[in-house]
Tab-separated table of C-alpha atoms and ligand atoms in Angstrom:
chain	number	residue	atom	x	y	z
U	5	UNK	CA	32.486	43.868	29.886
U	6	UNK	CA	33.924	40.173	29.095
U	7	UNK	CA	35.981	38.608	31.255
U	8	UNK	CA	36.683	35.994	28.994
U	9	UNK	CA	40.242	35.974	26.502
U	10	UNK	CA	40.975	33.803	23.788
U	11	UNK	CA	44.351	32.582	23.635
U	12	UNK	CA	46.637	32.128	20.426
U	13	UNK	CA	45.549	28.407	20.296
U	14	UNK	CA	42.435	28.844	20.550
U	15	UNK	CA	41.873	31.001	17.879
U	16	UNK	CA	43.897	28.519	15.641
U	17	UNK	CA	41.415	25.821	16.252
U	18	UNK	CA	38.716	28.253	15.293
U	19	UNK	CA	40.620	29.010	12.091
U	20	UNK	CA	41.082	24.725	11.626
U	21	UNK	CA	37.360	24.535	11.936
U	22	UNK	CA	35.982	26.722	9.783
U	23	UNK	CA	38.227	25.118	6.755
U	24	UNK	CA	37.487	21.848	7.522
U	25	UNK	CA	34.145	21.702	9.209
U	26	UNK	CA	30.718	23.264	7.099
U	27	UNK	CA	29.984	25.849	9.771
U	28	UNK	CA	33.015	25.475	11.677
U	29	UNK	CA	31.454	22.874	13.764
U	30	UNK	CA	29.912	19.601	14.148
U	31	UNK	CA	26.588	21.612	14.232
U	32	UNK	CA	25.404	21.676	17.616
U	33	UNK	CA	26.852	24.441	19.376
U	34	UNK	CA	28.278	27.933	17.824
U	35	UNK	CA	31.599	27.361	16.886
U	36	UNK	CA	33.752	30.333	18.813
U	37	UNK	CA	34.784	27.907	21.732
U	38	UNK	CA	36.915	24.969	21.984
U	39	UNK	CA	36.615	22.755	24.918
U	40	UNK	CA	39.341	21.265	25.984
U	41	UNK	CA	38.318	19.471	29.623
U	42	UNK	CA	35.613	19.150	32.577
U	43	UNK	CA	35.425	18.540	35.846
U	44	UNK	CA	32.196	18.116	37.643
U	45	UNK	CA	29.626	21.222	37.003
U	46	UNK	CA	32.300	23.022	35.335
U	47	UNK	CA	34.371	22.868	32.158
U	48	UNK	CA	37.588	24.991	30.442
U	49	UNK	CA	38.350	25.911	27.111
U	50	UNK	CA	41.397	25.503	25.185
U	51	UNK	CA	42.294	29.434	26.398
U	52	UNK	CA	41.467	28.047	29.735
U	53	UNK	CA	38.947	30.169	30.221
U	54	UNK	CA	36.459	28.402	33.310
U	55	UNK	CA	32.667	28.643	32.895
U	56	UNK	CA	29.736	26.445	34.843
U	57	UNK	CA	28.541	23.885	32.726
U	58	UNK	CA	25.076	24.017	32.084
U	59	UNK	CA	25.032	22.454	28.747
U	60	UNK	CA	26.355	18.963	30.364
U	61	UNK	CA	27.333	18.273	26.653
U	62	UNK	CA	23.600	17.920	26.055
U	63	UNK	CA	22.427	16.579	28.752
U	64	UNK	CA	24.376	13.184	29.511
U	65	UNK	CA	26.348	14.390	32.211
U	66	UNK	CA	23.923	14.750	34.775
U	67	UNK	CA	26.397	13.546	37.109
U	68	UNK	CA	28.866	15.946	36.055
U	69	UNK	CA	31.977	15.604	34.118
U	70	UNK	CA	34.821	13.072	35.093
U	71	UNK	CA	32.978	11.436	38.064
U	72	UNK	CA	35.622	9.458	40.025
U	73	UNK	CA	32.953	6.273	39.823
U	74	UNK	CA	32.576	6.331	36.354
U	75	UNK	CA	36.492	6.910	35.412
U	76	UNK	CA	37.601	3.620	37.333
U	77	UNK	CA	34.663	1.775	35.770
U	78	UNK	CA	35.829	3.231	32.106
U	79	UNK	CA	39.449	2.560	32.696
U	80	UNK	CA	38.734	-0.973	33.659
U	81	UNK	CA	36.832	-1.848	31.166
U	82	UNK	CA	39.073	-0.145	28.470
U	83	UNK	CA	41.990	-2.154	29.439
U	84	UNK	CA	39.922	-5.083	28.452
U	85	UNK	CA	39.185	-4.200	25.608
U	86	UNK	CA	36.274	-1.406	24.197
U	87	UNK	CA	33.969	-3.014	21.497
U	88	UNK	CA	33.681	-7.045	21.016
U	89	UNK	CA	29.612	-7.026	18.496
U	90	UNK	CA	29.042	-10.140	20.611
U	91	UNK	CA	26.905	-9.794	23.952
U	92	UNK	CA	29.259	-8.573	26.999
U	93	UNK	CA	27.782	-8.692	30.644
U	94	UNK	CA	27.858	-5.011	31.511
U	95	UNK	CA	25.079	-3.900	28.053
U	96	UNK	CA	22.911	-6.928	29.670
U	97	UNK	CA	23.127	-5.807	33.550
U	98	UNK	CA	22.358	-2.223	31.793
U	99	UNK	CA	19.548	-3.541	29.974
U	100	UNK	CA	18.736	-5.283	33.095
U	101	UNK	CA	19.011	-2.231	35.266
U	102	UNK	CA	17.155	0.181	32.565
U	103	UNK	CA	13.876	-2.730	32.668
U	104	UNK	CA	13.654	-2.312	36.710
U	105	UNK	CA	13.482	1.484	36.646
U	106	UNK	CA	11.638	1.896	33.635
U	107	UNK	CA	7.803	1.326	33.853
U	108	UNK	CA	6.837	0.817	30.111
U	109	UNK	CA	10.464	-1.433	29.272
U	110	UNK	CA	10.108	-5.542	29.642
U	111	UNK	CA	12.972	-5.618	27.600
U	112	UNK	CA	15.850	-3.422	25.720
U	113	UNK	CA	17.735	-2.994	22.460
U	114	UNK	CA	20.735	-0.728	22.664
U	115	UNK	CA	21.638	1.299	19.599
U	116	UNK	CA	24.288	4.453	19.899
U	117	UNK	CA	22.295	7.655	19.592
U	118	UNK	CA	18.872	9.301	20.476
U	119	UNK	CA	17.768	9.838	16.642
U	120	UNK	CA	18.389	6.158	16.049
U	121	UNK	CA	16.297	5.132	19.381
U	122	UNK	CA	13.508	7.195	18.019
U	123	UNK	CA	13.557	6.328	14.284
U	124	UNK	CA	13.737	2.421	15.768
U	125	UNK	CA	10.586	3.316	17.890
U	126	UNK	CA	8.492	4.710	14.910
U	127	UNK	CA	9.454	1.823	12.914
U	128	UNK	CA	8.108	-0.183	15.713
U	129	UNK	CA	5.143	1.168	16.299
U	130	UNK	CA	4.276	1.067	12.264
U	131	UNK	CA	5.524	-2.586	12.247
U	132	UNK	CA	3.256	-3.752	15.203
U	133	UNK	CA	0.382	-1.848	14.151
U	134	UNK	CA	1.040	-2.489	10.395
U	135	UNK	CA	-0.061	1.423	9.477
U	136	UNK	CA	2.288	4.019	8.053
U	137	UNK	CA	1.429	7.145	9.532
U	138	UNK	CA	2.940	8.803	12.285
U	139	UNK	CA	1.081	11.346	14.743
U	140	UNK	CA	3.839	13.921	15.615
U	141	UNK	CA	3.587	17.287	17.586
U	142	UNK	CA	4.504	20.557	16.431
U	143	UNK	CA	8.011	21.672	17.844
U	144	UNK	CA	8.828	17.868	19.168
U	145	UNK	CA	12.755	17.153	18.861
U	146	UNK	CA	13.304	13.483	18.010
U	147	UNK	CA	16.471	13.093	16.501
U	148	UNK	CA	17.459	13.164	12.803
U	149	UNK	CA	16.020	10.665	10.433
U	150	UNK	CA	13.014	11.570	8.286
U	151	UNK	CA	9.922	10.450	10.379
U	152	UNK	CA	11.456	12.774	13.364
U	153	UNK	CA	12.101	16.236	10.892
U	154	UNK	CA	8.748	16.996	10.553
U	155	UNK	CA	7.334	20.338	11.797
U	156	UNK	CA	10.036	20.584	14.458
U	157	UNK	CA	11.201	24.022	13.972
U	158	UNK	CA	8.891	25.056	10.893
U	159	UNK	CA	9.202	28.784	10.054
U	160	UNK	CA	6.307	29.231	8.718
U	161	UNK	CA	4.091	26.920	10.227
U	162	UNK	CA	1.394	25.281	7.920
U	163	UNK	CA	-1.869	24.280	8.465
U	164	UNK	CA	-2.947	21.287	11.186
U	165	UNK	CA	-2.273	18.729	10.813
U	166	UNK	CA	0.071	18.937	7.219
U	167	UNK	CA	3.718	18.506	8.176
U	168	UNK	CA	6.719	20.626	7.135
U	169	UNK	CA	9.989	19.261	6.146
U	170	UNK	CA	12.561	20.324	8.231
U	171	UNK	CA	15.584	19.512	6.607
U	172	UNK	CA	16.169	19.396	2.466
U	173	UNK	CA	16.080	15.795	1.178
U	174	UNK	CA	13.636	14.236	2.749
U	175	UNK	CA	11.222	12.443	0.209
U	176	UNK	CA	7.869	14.128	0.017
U	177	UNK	CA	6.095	10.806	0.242
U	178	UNK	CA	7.500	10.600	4.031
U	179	UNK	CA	6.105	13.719	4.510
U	180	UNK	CA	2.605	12.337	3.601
U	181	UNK	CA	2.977	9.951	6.350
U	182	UNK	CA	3.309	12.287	9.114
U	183	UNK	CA	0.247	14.402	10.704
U	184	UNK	CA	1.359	16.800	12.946
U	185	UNK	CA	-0.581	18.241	16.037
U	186	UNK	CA	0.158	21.194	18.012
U	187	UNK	CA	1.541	19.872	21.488
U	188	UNK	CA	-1.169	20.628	24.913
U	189	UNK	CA	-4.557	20.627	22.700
U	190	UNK	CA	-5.638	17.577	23.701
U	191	UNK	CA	-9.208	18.318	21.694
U	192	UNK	CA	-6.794	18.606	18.662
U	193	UNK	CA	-4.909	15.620	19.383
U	194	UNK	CA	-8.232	13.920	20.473
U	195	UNK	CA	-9.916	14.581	17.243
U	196	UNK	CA	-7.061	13.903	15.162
U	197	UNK	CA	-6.544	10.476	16.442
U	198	UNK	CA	-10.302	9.776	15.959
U	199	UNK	CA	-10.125	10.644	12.397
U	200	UNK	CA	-7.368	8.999	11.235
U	201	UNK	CA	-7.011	6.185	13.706
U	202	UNK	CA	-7.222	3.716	10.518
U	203	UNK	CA	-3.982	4.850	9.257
U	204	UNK	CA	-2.077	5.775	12.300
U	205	UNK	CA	0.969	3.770	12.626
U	206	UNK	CA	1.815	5.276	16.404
U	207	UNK	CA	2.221	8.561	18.588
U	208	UNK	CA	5.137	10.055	19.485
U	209	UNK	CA	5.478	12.907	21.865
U	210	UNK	CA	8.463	13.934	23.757
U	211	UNK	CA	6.320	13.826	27.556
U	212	UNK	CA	8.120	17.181	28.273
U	213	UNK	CA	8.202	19.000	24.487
U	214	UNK	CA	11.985	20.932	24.403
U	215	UNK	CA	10.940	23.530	27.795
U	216	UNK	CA	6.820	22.692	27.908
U	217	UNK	CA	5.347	20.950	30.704
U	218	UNK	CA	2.314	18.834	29.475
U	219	UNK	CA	-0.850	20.927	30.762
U	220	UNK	CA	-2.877	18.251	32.952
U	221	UNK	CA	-4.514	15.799	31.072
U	222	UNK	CA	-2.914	15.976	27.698
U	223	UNK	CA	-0.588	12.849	28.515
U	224	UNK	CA	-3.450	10.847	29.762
U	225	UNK	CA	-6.031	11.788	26.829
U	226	UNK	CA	-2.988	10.814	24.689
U	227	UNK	CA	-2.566	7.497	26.508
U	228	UNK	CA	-6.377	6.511	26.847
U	229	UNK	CA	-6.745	7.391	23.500
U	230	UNK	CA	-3.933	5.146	22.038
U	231	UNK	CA	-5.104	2.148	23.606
U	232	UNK	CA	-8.623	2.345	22.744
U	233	UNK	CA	-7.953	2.333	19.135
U	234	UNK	CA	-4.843	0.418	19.761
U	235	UNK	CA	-1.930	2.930	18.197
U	236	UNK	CA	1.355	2.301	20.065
U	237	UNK	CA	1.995	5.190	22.138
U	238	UNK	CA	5.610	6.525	22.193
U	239	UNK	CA	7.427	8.483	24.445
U	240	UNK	CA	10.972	10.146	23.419
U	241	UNK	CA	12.517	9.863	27.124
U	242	UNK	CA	16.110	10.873	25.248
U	243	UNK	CA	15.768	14.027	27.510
U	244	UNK	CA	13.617	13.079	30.148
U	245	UNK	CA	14.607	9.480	30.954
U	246	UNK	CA	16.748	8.752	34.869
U	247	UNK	CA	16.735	12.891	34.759
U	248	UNK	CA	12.977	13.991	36.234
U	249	UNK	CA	13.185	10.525	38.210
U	250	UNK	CA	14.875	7.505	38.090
U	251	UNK	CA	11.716	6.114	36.170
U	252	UNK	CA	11.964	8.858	33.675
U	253	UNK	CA	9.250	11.490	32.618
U	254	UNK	CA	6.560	8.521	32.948
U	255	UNK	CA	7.124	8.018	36.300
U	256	UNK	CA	7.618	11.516	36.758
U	257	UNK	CA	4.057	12.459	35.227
U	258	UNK	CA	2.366	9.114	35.839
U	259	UNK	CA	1.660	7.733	32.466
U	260	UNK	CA	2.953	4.993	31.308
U	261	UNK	CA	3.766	5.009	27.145
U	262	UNK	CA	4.046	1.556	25.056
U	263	UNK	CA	7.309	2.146	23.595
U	264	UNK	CA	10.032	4.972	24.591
U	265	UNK	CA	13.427	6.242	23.248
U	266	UNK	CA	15.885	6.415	26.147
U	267	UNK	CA	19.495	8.210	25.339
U	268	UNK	CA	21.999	10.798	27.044
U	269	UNK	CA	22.255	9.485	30.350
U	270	UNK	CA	21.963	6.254	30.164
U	271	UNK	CA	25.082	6.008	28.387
U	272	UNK	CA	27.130	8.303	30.848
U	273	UNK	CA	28.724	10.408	28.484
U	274	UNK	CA	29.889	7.821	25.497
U	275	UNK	CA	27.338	6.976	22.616
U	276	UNK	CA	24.754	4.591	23.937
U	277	UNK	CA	20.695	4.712	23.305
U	278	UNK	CA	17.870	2.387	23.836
U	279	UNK	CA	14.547	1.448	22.362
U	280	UNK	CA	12.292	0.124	25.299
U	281	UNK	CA	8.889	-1.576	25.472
U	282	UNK	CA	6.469	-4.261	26.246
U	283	UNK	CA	6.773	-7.497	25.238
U	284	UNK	CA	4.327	-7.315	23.097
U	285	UNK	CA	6.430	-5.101	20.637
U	286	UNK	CA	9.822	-5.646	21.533
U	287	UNK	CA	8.970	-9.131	19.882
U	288	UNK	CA	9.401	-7.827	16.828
U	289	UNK	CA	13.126	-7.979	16.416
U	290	UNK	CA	13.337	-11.491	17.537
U	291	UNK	CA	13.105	-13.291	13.643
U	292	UNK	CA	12.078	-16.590	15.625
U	293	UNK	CA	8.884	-15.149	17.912
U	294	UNK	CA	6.959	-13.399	14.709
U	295	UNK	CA	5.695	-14.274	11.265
U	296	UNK	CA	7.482	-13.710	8.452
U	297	UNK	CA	6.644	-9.789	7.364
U	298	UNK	CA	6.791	-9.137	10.818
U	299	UNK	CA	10.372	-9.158	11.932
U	300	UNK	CA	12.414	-5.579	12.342
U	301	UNK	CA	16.322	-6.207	11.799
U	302	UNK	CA	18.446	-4.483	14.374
U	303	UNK	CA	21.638	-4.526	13.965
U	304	UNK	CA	24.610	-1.904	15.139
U	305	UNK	CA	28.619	-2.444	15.394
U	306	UNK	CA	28.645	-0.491	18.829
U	307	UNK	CA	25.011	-1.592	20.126
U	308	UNK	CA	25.712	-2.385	24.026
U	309	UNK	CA	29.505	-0.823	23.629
U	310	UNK	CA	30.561	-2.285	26.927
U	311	UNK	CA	32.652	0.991	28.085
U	312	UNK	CA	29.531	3.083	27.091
U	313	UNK	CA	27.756	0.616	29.361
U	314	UNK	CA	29.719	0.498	32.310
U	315	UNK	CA	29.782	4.012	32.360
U	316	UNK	CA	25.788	4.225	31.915
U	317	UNK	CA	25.696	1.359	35.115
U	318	UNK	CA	27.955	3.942	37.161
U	319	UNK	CA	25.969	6.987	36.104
U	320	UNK	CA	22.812	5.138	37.059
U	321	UNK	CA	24.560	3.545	40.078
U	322	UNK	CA	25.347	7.255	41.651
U	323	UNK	CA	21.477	8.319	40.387
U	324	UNK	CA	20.010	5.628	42.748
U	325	UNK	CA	21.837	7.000	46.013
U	326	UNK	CA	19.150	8.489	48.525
U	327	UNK	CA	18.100	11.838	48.026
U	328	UNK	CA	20.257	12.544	44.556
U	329	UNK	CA	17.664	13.532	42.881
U	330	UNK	CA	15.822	15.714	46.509
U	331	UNK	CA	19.277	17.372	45.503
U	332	UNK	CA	19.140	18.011	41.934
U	333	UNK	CA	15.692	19.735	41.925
U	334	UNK	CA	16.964	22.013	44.971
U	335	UNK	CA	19.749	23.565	42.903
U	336	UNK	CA	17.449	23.655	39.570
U	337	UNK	CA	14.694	25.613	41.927
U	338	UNK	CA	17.238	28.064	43.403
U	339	UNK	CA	18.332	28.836	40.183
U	340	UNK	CA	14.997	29.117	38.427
U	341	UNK	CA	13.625	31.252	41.120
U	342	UNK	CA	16.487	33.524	41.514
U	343	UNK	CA	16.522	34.169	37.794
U	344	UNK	CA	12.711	34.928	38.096
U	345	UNK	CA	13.305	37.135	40.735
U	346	UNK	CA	16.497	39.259	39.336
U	347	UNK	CA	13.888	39.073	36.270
U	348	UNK	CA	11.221	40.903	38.081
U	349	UNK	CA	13.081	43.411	40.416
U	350	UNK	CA	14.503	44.878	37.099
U	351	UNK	CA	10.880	44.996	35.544
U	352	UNK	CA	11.692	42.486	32.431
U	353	UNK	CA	8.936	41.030	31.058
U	354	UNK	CA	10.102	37.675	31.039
U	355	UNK	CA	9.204	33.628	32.118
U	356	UNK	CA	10.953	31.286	33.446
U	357	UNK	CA	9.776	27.915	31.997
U	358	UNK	CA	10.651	23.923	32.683
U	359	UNK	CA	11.391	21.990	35.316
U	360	UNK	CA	14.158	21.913	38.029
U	361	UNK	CA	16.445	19.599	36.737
U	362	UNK	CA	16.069	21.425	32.476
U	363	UNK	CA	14.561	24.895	32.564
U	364	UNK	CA	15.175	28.250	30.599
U	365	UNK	CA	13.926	31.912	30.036
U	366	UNK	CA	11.700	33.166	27.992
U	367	UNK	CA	11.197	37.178	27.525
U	368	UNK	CA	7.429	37.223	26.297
U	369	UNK	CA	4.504	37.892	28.203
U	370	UNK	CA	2.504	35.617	25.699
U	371	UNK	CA	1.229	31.834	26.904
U	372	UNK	CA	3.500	29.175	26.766
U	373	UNK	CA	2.298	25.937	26.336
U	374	UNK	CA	3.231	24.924	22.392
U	375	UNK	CA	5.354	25.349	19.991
U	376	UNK	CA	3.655	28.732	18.514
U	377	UNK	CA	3.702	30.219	21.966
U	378	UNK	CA	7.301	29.697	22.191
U	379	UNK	CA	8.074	31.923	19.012
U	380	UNK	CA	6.769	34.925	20.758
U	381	UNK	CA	10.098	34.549	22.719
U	382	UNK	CA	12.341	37.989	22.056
U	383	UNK	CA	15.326	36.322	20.014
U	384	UNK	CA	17.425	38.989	20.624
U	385	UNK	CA	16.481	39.745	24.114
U	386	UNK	CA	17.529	35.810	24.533
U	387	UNK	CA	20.759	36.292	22.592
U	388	UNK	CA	22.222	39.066	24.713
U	389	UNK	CA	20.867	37.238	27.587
U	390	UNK	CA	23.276	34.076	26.433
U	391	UNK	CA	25.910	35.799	24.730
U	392	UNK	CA	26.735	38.078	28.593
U	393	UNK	CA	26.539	34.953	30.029
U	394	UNK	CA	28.816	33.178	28.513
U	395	UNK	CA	31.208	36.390	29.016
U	396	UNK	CA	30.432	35.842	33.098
U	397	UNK	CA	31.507	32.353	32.739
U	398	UNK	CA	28.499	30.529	32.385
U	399	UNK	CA	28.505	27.855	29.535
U	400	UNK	CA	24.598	26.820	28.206
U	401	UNK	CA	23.136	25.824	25.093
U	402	UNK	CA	21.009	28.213	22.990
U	403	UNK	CA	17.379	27.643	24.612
U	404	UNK	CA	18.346	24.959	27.715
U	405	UNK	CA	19.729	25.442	31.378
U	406	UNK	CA	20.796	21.317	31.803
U	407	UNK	CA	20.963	21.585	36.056
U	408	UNK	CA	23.845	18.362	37.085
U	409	UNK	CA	23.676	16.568	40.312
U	410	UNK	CA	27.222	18.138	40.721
U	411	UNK	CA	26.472	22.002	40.744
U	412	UNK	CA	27.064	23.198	44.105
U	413	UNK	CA	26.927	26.276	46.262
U	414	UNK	CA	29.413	28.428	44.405
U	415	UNK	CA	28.265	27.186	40.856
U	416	UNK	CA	25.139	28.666	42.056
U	417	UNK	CA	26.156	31.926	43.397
U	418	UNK	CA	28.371	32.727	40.907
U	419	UNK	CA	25.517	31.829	38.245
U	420	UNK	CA	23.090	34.235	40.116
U	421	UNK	CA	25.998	37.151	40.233
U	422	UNK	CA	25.812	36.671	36.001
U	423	UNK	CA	21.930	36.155	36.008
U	424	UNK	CA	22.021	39.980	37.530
U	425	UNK	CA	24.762	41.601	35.225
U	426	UNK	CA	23.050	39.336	32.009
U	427	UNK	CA	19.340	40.761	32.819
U	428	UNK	CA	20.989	43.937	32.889
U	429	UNK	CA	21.755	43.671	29.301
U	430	UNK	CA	18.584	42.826	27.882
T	515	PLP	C1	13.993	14.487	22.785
T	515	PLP	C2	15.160	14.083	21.932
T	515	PLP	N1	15.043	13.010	21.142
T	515	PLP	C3	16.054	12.575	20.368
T	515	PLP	C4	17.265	13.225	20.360
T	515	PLP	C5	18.370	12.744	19.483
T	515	PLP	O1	19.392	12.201	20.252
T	515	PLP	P1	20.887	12.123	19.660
T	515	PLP	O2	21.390	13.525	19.586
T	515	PLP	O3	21.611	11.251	20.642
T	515	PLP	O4	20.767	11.483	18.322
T	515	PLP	C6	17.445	14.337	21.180
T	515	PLP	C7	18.735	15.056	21.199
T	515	PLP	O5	18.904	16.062	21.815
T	515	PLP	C8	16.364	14.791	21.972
T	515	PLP	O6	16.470	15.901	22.722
């Protein structure tokens, strides 16, 4: 039974969408709800219809939605003015800020988005190391561009370590340049490196692949690895950076990557990404420190946006009180072992997967630890799982439980309450 109505409106926008929009959406979530507002851990659509946010538009709004910190910071800045191209104090304290927490950055470049961090970051890495060829894992997200839609959701996955195309139009030349390993075998990974260290250009790895936790010792092997034949190690921290620690996943798992992609939080909520290093490579974009043939360009109209900055500074300012993040993993635990508990008491055969602060379900028995584990996961089972959520009130992407620093109590209980009618249904 839903308790969930669409209003008149609503159902208008719907109808708007799906004549002007391919899909009927901007193509990231389904396109049957409108969201019209949030408010901490929950939001309302346009029918005004109230569900617990769990899909924190993404991930960026770890702190929640309209957080009254950020909103004075916003509105101050916007009355002086939102975009200027020319340096503005806040993007440097951010970039300032980022370098202290983050154990791999000496220094920053701000760009708007995620796939633009990475696709800097693999340009990077090929630039400083003067090789083409990217190692990439099997079922690793990193944004749009080429390099990054390689085997990331193949359906028929090939052969290691031949990459599949994701996406039509990419030029099969690219796809040459990109060997692709499945994610935990760090034999594999080990082996592939070895053979092919003369052409690889860098790694990149999201440290926490989509749900998988890196099985001990495949970040390390990865890491002592790269810098014995000297192949810049990335890490995609888009997910993962200021939300398993303030440090990121690397300070979270205790390895420290050459370059990373940082994006969604650190740009609380308005388009801001980074591309952070060493010194060593970061030198790269400055035309005066490197030969010629050596110099990246980097140029963006809204790179350091000072209104996405201040609102990354206040996001990261409310991340660094005491015991935030103590807080964050408590709520992601209760939930994760409730849901495996409802899960078991009604005999589904089902995992809960993750970590605290991003986890979901998966109803297979199977392993889990790559990408080819993860298709054993019951789509339909999943589907009715998400689509009675939703109907209880509970807002999440397709495959991702985003926990924010602002769920509380009742988001909680009343998450649990659908977690027992939703398990019901599968
Ligand atoms: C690990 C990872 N890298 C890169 C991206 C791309 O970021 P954006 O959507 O800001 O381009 C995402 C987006 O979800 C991501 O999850």
């Amino acid at each position: 039974m839903t308790n969930l109505t669409q209003s008149k409106d609503e159902q208008a926008l719907v109808n708007l969408a799906n004549q002007v929009l391919p899909a009927g959406g901007f193509g990231n979530l389904s396109s049957n709800v409108v969201i019209r507002e949030g408010k901490g851990g929950r939001v309302w659509d346009v029918s005004g219809n109230e569900y617990v946010d769990y899909l924190l538009g993404s991930g960026p709004m770890l702190i929640g939605h309209g957080h009254p910190d950020v909103l004075a910071a916003i509105q101050e800045q916007v009355a002086r003015g939102t975009t200027f191209f020319a340096n503005n104090e806040h993007g440097i304290r951010l970039a300032a800020e980022i370098i202290d927490a983050v154990a791999c950055a000496e220094k920053i470049r701000f760009v708007s988005t995620g796939s633009e961090a990475t696709f800097y970051a693999m340009r990077l890495a090929r630039a400083h190391r003067k090789r083409d060829c990217i190692l990439k894992f099997e079922g690793g997200y990193h944004g749009m561009s080429d390099y990054a839609l390689m085997s990331m959701a193949p359906k028929r996955p090939g052969n290691f370590p031949q990459a599949t195309p994701d996406s039509a139009g990419i030029p099969q030349r690219i796809r040459d340049e990109v060997l692709i390993a499945p994610f935990n075998d760090a034999e594999m990974a080990a082996s592939l490196i070895r053979e092919h260290q003369d052409n690889l250009g860098g790694i990149i790895v999201e440290p926490f692949q989509r749900l998988l936790r890196p099985t001990p010792g495949f970040l390390e092997t990865l890491r002592e690895l790269a810098s014995e034949f000297g192949i810049p190690l990335i890490f995609d921290e888009v997910v993962t950076g200021f939300r398993f620690a303030y440090g990121g996943a690397q300070a979270y798992y205790g390895v420290t990557p050459d370059i990373c992609a940082l994006g969604k939080v650190i740009g609380g909520g308005f388009p801001l990404a980074a591309i952070a290093a060493k010194e060593e490579f970061m030198v790269h974009f400055d035309k005066n420190a490197v030969a010629e043939g050596e110099f990246m360009p980097q140029i963006g109209t809204l790179s350091g946006n000072p209104v996405a900055a201040v609102a990354g500074l206040a996001t990261l300012d409310i991340l660094k009180q005491p015991e935030i993040y103590d807080g964050l993993f408590a709520t992601g635990k209760r939930l994760m072992q409730g849901l495996e508990s409802i899960l078991k008491d009604a005999g589904v055969e089902a995992q809960v997967i993750g970590e605290p602060p991003l986890f979901d379900v998966f109803f297979t028995s199977g392993g889990l630890s790559d990408y080819r584990g993860m298709q054993g996961n019951d789509a339909g089972k999943a589907a009715r799982f998400n689509a009675t959520l939703r109907e209880q009130g509970i807002l999440k992407g397709d495959s991702k439980f985003y926990v924010s620093v602002a769920h509380d109590d009742a988001d909680v209980e009343k998450t649990l309450t659908a977690f027992e009618i939703a398990v019901k249904t599968v």
